[in-house]
mmCIF file of C-alpha atoms in Angstrom:
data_model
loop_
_atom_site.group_PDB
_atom_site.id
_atom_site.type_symbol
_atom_site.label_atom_id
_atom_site.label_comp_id
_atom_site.label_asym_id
_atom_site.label_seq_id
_atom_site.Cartn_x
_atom_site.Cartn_y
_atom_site.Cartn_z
ATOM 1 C CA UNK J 1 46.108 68.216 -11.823
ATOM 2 C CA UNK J 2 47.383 64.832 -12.333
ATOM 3 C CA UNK J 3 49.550 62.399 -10.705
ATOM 4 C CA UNK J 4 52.066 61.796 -12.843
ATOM 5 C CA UNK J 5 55.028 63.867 -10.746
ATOM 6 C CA UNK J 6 57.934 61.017 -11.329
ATOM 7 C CA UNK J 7 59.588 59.466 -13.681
ATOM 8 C CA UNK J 8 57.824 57.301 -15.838
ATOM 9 C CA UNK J 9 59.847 54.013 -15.214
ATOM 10 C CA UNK J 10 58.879 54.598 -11.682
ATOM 11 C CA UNK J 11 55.508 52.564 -10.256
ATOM 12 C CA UNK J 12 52.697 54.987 -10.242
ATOM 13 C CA UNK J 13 50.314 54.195 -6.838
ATOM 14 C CA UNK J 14 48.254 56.874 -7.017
ATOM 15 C CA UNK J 15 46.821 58.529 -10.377
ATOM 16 C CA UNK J 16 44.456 61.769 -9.279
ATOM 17 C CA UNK J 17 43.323 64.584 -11.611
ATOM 18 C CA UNK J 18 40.998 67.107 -9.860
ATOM 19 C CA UNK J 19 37.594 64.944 -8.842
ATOM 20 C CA UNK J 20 39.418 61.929 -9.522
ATOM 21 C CA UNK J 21 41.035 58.929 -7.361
ATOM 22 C CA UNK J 22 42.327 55.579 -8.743
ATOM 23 C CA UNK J 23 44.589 53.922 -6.551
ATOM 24 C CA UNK J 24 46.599 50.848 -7.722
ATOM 25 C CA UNK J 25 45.483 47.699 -5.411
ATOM 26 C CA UNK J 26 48.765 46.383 -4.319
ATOM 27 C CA UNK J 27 46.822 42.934 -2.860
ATOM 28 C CA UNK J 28 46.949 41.893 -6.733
ATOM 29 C CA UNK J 29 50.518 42.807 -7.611
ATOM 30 C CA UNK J 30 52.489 40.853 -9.107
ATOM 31 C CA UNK J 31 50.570 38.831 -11.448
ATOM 32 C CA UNK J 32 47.463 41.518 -11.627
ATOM 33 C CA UNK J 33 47.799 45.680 -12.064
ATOM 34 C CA UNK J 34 44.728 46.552 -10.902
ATOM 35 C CA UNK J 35 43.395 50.433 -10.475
ATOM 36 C CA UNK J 36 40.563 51.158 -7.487
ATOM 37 C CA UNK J 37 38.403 53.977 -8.541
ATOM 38 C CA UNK J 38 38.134 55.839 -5.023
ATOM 39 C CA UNK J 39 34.805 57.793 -4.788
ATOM 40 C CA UNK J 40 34.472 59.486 -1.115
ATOM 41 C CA UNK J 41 36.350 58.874 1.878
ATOM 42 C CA UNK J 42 34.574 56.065 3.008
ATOM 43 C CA UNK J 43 36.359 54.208 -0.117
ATOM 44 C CA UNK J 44 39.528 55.494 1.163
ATOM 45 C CA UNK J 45 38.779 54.626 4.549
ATOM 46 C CA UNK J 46 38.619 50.868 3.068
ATOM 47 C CA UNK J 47 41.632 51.253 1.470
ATOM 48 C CA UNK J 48 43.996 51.745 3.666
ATOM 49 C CA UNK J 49 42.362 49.240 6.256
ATOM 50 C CA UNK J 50 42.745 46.805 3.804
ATOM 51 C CA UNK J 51 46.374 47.777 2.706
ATOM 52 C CA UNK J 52 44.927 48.431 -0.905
ATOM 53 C CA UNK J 53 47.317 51.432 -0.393
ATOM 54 C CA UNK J 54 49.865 51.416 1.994
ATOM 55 C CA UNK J 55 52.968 52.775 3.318
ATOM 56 C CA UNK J 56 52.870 55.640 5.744
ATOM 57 C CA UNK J 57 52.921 58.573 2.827
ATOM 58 C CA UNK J 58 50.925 57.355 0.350
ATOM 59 C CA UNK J 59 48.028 56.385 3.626
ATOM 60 C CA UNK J 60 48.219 60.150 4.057
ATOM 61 C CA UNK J 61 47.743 61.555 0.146
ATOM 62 C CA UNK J 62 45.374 58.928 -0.305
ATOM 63 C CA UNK J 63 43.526 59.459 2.919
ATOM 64 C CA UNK J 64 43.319 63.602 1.785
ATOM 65 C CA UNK J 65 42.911 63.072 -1.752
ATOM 66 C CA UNK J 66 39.798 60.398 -1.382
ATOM 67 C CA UNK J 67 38.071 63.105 1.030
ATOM 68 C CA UNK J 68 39.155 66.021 -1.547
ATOM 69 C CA UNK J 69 37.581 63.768 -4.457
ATOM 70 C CA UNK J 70 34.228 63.614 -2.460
ATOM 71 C CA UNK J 71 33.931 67.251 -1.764
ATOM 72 C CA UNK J 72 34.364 68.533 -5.372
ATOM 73 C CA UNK J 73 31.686 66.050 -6.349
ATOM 74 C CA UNK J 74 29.372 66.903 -3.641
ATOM 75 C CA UNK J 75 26.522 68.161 -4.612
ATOM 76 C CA UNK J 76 23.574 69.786 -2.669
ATOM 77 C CA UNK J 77 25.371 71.190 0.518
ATOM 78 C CA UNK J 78 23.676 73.795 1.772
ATOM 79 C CA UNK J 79 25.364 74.209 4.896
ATOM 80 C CA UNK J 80 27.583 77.119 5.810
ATOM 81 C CA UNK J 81 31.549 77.678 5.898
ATOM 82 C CA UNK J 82 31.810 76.785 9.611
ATOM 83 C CA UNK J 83 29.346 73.572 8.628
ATOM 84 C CA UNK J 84 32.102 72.735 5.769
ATOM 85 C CA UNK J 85 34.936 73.084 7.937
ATOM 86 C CA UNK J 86 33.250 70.493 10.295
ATOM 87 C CA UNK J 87 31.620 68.027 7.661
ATOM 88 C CA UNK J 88 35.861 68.127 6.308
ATOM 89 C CA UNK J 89 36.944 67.486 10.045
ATOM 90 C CA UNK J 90 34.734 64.989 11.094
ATOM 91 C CA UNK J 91 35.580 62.897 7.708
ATOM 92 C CA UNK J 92 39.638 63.284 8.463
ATOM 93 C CA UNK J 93 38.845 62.231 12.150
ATOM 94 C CA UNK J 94 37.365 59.290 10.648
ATOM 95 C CA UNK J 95 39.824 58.764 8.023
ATOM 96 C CA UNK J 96 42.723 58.709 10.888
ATOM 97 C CA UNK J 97 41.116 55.579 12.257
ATOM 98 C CA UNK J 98 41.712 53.530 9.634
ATOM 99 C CA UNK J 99 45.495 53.622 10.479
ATOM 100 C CA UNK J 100 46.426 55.075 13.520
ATOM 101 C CA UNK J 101 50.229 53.376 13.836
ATOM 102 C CA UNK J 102 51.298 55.870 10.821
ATOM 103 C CA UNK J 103 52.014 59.223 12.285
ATOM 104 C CA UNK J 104 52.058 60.997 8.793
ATOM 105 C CA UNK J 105 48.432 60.119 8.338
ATOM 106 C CA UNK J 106 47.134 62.781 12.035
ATOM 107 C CA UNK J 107 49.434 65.201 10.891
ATOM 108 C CA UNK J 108 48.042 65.524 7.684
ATOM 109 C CA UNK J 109 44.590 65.693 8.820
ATOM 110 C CA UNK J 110 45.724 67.806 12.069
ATOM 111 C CA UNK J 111 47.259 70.395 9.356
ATOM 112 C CA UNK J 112 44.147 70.051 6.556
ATOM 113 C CA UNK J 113 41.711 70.701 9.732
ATOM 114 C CA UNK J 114 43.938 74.076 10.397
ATOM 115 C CA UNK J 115 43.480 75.221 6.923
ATOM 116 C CA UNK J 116 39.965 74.808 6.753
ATOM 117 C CA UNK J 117 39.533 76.389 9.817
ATOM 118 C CA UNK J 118 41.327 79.318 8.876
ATOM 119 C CA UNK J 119 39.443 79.330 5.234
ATOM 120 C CA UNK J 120 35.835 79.397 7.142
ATOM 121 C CA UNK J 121 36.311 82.659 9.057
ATOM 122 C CA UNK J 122 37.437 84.710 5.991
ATOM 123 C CA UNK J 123 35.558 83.074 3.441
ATOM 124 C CA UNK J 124 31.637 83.370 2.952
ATOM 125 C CA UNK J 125 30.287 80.414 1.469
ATOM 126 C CA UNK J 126 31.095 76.246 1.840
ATOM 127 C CA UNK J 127 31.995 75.684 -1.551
ATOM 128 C CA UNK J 128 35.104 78.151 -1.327
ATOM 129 C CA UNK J 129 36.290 76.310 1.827
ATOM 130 C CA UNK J 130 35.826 72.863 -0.510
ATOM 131 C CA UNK J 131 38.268 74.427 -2.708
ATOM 132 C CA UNK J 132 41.052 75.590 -0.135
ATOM 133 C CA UNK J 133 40.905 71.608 1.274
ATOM 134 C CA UNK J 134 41.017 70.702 -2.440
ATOM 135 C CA UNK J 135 44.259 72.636 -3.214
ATOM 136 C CA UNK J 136 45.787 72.121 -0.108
ATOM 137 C CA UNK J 137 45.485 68.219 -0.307
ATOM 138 C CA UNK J 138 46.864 68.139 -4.299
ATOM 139 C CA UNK J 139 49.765 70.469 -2.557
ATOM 140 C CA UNK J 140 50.830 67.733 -0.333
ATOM 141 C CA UNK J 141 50.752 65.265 -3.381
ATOM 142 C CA UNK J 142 53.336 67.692 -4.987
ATOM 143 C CA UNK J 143 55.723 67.932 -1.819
ATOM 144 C CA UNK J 144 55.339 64.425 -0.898
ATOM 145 C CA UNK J 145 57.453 63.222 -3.753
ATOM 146 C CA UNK J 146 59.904 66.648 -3.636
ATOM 147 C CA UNK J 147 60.383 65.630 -0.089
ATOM 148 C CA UNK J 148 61.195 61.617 -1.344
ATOM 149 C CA UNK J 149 63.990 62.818 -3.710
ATOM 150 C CA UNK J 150 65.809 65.163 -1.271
ATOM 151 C CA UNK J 151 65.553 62.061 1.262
ATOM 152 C CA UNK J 152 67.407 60.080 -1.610
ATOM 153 C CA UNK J 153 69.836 62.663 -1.983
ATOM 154 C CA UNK J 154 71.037 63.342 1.359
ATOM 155 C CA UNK J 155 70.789 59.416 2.475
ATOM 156 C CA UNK J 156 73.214 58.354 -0.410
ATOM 157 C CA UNK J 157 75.399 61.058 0.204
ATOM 158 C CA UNK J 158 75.718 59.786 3.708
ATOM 159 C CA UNK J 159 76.077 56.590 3.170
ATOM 160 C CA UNK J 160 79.179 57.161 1.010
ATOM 161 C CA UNK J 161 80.236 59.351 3.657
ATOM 162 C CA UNK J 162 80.232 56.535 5.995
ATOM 163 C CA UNK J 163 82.336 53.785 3.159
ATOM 164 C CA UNK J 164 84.786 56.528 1.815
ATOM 165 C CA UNK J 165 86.823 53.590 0.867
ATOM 166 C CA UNK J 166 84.250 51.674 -1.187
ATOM 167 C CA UNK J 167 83.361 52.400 -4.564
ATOM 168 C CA UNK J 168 80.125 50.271 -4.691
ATOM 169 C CA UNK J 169 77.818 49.707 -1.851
ATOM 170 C CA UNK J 170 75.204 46.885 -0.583
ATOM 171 C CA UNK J 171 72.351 47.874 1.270
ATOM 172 C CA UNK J 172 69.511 45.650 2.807
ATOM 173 C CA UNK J 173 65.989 47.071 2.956
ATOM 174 C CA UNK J 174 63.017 45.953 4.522
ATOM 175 C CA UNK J 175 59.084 46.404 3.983
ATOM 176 C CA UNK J 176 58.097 48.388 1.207
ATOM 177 C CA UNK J 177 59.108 52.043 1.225
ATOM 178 C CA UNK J 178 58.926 52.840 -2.588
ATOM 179 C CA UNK J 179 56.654 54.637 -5.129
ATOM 180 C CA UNK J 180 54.754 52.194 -4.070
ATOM 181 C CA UNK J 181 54.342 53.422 -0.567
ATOM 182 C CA UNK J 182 54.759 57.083 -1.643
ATOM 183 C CA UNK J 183 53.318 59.718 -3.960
ATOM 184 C CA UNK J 184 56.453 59.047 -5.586
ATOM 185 C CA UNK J 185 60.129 57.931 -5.417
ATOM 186 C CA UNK J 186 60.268 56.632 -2.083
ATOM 187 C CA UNK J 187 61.979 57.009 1.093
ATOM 188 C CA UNK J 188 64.641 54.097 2.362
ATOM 189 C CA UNK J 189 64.143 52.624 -1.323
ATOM 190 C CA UNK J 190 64.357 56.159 -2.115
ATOM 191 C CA UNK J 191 68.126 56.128 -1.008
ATOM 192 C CA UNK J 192 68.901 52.948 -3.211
ATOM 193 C CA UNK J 193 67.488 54.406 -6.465
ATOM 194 C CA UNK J 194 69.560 57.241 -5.760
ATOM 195 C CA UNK J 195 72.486 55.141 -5.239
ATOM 196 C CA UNK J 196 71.563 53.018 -8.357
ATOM 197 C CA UNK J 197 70.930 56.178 -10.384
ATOM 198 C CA UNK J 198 74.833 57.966 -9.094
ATOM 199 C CA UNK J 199 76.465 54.004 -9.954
ATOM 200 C CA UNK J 200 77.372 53.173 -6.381
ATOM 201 C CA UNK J 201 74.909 50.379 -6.003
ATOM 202 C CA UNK J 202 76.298 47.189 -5.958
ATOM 203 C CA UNK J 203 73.037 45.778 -4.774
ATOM 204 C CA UNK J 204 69.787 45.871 -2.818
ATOM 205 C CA UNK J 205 68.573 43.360 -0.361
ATOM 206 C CA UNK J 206 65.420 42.661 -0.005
ATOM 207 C CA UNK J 207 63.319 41.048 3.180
ATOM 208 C CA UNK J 208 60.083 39.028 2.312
ATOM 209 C CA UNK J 209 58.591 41.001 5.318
ATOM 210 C CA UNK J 210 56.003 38.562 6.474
ATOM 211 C CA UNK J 211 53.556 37.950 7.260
ATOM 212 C CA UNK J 212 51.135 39.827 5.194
ATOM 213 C CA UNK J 213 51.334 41.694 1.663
ATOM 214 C CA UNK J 214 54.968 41.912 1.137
ATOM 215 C CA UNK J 215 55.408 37.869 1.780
ATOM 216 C CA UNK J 216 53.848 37.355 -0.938
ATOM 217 C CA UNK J 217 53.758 40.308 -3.192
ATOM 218 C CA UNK J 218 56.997 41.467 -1.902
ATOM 219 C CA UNK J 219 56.617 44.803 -3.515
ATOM 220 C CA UNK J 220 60.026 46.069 -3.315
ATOM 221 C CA UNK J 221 61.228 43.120 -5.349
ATOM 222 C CA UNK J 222 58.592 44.186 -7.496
ATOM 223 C CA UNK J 223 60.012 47.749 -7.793
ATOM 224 C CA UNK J 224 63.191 46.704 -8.019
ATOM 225 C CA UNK J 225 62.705 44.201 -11.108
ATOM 226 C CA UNK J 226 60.719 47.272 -12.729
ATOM 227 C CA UNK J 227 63.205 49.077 -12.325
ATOM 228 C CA UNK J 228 65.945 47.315 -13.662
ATOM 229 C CA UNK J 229 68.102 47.999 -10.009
ATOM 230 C CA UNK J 230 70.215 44.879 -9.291
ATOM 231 C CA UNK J 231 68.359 43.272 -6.252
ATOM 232 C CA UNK J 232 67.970 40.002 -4.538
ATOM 233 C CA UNK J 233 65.168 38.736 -2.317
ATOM 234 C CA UNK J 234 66.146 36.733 0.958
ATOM 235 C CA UNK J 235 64.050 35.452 4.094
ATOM 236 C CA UNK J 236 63.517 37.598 6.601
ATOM 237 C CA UNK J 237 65.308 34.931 8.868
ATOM 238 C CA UNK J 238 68.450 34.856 6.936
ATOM 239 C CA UNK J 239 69.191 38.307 7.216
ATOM 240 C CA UNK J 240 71.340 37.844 10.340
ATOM 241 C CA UNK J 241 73.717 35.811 8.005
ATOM 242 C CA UNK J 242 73.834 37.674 5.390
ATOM 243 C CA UNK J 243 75.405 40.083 7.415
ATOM 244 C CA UNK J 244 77.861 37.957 8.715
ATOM 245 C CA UNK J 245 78.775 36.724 5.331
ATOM 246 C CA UNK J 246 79.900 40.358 4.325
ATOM 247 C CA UNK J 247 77.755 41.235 1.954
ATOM 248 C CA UNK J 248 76.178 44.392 3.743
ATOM 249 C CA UNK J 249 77.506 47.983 3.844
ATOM 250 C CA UNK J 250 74.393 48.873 5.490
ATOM 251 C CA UNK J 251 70.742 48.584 6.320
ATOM 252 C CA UNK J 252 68.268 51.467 5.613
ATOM 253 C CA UNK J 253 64.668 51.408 6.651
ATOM 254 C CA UNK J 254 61.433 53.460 6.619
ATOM 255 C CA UNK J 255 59.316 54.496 9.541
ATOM 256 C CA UNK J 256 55.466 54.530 10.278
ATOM 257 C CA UNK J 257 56.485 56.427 13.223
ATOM 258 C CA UNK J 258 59.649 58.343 14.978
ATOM 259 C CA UNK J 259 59.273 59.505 19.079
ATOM 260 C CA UNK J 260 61.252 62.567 19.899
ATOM 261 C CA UNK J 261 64.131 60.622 21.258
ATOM 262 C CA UNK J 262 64.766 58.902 18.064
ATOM 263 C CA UNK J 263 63.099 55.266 18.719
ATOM 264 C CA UNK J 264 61.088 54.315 15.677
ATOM 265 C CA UNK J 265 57.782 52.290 14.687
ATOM 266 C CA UNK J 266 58.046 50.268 11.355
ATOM 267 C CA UNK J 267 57.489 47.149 9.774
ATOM 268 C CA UNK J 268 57.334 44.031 12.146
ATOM 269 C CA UNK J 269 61.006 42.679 11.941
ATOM 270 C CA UNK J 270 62.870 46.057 11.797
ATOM 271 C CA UNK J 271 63.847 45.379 15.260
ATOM 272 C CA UNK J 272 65.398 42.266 14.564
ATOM 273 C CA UNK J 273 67.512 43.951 12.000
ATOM 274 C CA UNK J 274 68.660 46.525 13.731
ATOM 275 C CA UNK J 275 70.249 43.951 16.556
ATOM 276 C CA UNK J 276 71.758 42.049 14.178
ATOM 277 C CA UNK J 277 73.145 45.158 12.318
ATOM 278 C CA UNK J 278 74.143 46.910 15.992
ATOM 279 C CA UNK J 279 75.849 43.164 16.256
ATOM 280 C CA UNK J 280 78.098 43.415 13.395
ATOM 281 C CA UNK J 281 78.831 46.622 13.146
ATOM 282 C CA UNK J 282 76.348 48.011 10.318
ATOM 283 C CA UNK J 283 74.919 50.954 10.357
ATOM 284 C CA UNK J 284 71.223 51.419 10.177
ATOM 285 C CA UNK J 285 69.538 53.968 8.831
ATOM 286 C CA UNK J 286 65.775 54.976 9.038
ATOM 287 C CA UNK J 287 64.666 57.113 5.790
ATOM 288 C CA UNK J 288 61.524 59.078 6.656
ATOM 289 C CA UNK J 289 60.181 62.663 6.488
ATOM 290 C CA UNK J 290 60.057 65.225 9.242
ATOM 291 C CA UNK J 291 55.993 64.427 9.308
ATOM 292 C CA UNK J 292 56.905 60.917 10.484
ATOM 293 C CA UNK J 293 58.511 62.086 13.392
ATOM 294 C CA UNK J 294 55.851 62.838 16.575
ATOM 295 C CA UNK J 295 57.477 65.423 18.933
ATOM 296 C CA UNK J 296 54.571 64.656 21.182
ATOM 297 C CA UNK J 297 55.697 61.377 22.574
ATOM 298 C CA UNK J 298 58.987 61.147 24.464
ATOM 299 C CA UNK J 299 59.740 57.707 23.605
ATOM 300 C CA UNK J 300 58.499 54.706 21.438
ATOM 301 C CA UNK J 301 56.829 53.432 25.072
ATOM 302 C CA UNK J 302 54.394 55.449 23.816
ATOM 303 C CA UNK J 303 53.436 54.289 20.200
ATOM 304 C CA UNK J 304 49.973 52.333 19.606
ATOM 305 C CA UNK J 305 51.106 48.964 17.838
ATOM 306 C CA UNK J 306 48.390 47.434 15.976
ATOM 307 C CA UNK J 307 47.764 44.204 15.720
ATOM 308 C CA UNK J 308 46.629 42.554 12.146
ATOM 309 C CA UNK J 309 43.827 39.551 11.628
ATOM 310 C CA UNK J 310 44.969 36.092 13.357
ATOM 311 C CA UNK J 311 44.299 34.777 9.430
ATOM 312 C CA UNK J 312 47.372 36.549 7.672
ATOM 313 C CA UNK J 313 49.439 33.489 9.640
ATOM 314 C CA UNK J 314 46.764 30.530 9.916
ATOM 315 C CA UNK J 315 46.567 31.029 6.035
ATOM 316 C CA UNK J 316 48.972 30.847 3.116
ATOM 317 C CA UNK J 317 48.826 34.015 1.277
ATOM 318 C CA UNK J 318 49.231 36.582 4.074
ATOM 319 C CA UNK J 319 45.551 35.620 5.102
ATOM 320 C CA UNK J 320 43.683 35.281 1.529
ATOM 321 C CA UNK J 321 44.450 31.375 0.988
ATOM 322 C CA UNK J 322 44.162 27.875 2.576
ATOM 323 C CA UNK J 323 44.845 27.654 6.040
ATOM 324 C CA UNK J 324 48.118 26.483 6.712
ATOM 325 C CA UNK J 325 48.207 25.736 10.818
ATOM 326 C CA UNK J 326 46.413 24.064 13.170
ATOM 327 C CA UNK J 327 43.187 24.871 13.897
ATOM 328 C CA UNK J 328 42.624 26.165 17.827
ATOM 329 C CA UNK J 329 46.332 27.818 17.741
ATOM 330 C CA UNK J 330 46.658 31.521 19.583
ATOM 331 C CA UNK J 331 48.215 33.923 17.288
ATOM 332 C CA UNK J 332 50.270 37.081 18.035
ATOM 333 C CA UNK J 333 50.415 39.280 14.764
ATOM 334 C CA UNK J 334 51.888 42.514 15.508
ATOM 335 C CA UNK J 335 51.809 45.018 12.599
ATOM 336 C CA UNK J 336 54.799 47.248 13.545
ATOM 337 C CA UNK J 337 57.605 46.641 16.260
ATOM 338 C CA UNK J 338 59.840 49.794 18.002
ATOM 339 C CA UNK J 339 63.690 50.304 17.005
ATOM 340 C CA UNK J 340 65.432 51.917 19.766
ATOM 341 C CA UNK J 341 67.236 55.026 19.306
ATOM 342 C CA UNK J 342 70.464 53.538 20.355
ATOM 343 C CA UNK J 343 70.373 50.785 18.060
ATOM 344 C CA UNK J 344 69.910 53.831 15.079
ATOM 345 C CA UNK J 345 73.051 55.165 13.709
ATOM 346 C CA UNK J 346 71.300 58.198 11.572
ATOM 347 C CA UNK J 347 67.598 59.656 10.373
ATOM 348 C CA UNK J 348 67.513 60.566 7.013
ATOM 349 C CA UNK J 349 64.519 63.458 6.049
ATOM 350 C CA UNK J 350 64.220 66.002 3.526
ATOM 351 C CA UNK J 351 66.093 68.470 5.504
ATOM 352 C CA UNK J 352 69.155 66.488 6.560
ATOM 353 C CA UNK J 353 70.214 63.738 8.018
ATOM 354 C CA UNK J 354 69.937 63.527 12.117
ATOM 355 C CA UNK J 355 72.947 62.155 13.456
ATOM 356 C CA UNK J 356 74.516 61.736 17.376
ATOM 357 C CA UNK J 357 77.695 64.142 17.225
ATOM 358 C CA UNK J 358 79.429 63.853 19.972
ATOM 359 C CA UNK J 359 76.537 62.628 21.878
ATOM 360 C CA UNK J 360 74.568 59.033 21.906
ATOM 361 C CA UNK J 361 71.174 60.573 22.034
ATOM 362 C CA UNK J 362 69.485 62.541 18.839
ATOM 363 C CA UNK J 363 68.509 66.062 19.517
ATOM 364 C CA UNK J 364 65.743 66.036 16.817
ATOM 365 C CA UNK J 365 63.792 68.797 18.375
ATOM 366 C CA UNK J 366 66.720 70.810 17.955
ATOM 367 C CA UNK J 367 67.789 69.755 14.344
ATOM 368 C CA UNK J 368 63.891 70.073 12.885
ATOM 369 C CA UNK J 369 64.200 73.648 14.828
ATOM 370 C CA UNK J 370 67.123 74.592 13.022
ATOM 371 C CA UNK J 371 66.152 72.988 9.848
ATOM 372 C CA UNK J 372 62.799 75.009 9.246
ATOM 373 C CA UNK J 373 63.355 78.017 11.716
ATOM 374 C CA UNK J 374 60.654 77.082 13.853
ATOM 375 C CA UNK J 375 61.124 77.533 17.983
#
């Protein structure tokens, strides 16, 4: 089975066929397309840890594909089903540590691990519970990018719900939350291709996102250039007055993260944009899908923030040049920062959006409850 479930104009990430993994290193774009061939899931492991791949869906198919790649190649196991069910959880557990910010990456592994389980006490032999991971982990390539389009669809048609009174729309986005950072389509960027694609896009914003990858890549300019979507590129730091100047129907993020209550872990900076937003009157959006979203914690209190290498702001290229500071300076390098609910005028998944109606707090227990008919 390959990878090739979008459009062909759109940026293709990850290319799999069954024992296969190449994953395009997005450390070279722009000036290099380079494909990593991704052997076991050590290599994946790598991967994401060094934001090779990133984006919260994309960690997660290439976390379970790179561990499905090394199991159909595997060779000599002699164990039996319950021994294959372990070997499969004990390489998820250790894929999950290579990002543990992005919730969609656990729950992936958390619902692969129930499968297998499941497989080993009704099948006889390891190689048959090899397969069920194997299929299971090419299904969630398949609904990752289903899952991106209906997030398109429902987030434009809520945005022009919100500007009945203006034909063409500007939205600002920030971080990377394309096919790029997807199987396929993308989530927030997602929403402006759709936009594009229905003519109500009068243009995209894009934030540098610094300090690392998108600074200097800035891979949603790259998408959007490839793409032929109008689009300009502005400092994170002028942001606040763009916004002032009028220019911005609204801003529209992804997540790496959303707590029960609504508050949400992205890109370092999000915060900022959401005050300024919440400040003149703009709503903000986060685009993600229901796996993003961790009923488990009650608030964003509880999210793990990591924190990236001291070098990706002592050095000029997000960490890979010259150094650019002064030597013996303390750095503070947050990955991620936490959006509060309030400051979050809707949540855009697959199944909806998640709005406050006649309240000021989300009830997304209640909405993902209704949504799939779960209790």
């Amino acid at each position: 089975m390959a990878a090739g479930l979008h459009e062909e104009t759109t940026l293709q990430a990850i290319c799999y066929k069954r024992g296969s993994l190449k994953l395009l290193d997005q450390t070279k774009l722009p000036l290099e397309t380079i494909y990593l061939e991704v052997r076991d899931s050590a290599d994946g492991w790598h991967t994401i840890r060094d934001m090779v791949v990133r984006g919260a869906p994309a960690i997660a198919i290439a976390a379970a594909l790179s561990l499905a790649v090394e199991v159909f190649n595997l060779e000599g196991f002699d164990g039996t089903s319950k021994d294959a069910a372990a070997l499969l959880a004990k390489r998820l557990d250790y894929l999950v540590s290579s990002r543990p910010t992005a919730v969609n990456l656990s729950d992936a592994a958390e619902k692969l691990k129930a499968v297998v389980s499941k497989a080993a006490l009704t099948v006889g032999d390891s190689r048959s519970v090899f397969q069920t991971y194997i299929e299971a982990a090419e299904t969630m390539l398949e609904d990752d990018v289903a899952s991106n389009k209906a997030i398109g669809s429902y987030g434009a048609s809520f945005l022009r719900s919100l500007h009945k009174d203006s034909d063409r729309l500007s939205i600002l986005t920030h971080c990377n939350t394309g096919s790029l950072a997807t199987a396929g389509y993308g989530t927030a960027l997602g929403v402006i291709r759709a936009l594009h694609s229905q003519g109500t896009l009068e243009r995209a914003y894009c934030t540098e996102t610094r300090p690392f990858n998108q600074a200097i890549l800035n891979l949603t300019s790259f998408e959007l250039v490839h793409e032929k979507i109008p689009a300009t590129l502005i400092a994170d730091s002028a942001a606040a007055a763009l916004m002032k100047s009028g220019r911005v129907n609204a801003v529209i993020v992804g997540a790496d993260r959303v707590a029960s209550n609504g508050d949400t872990a992205n890109k370092i900076g999000t915060y900022s944009l959401a005050l300024c937003a919440s400040h003149h009157g703009i709503p903000f959006l986060v685009a993600a899908p229901v796996t993003s979203i961790d009923l488990s914690i009650s608030s964003g209190d509880q999210i793990v923030i990591e924190e990236r290498s001291p070098k990706e702001l002592l050095n000029s290229r997000g960490g890979l040049g010259e150094q650019v500071a002064a030597s013996g300076i303390s750095v503070w390098n947050p990955a991620f920062d936490v959006t509060p609910a309030s400051l979050i005028t809707g949540i855009v998944t697959e199944k909806g959006v998640i709005t406050k109606i006649g309240t000021d707090a989300f009830d997304i227990k209640g909405f993902i409850q209704e949504s799939t008919g779960t209790s």
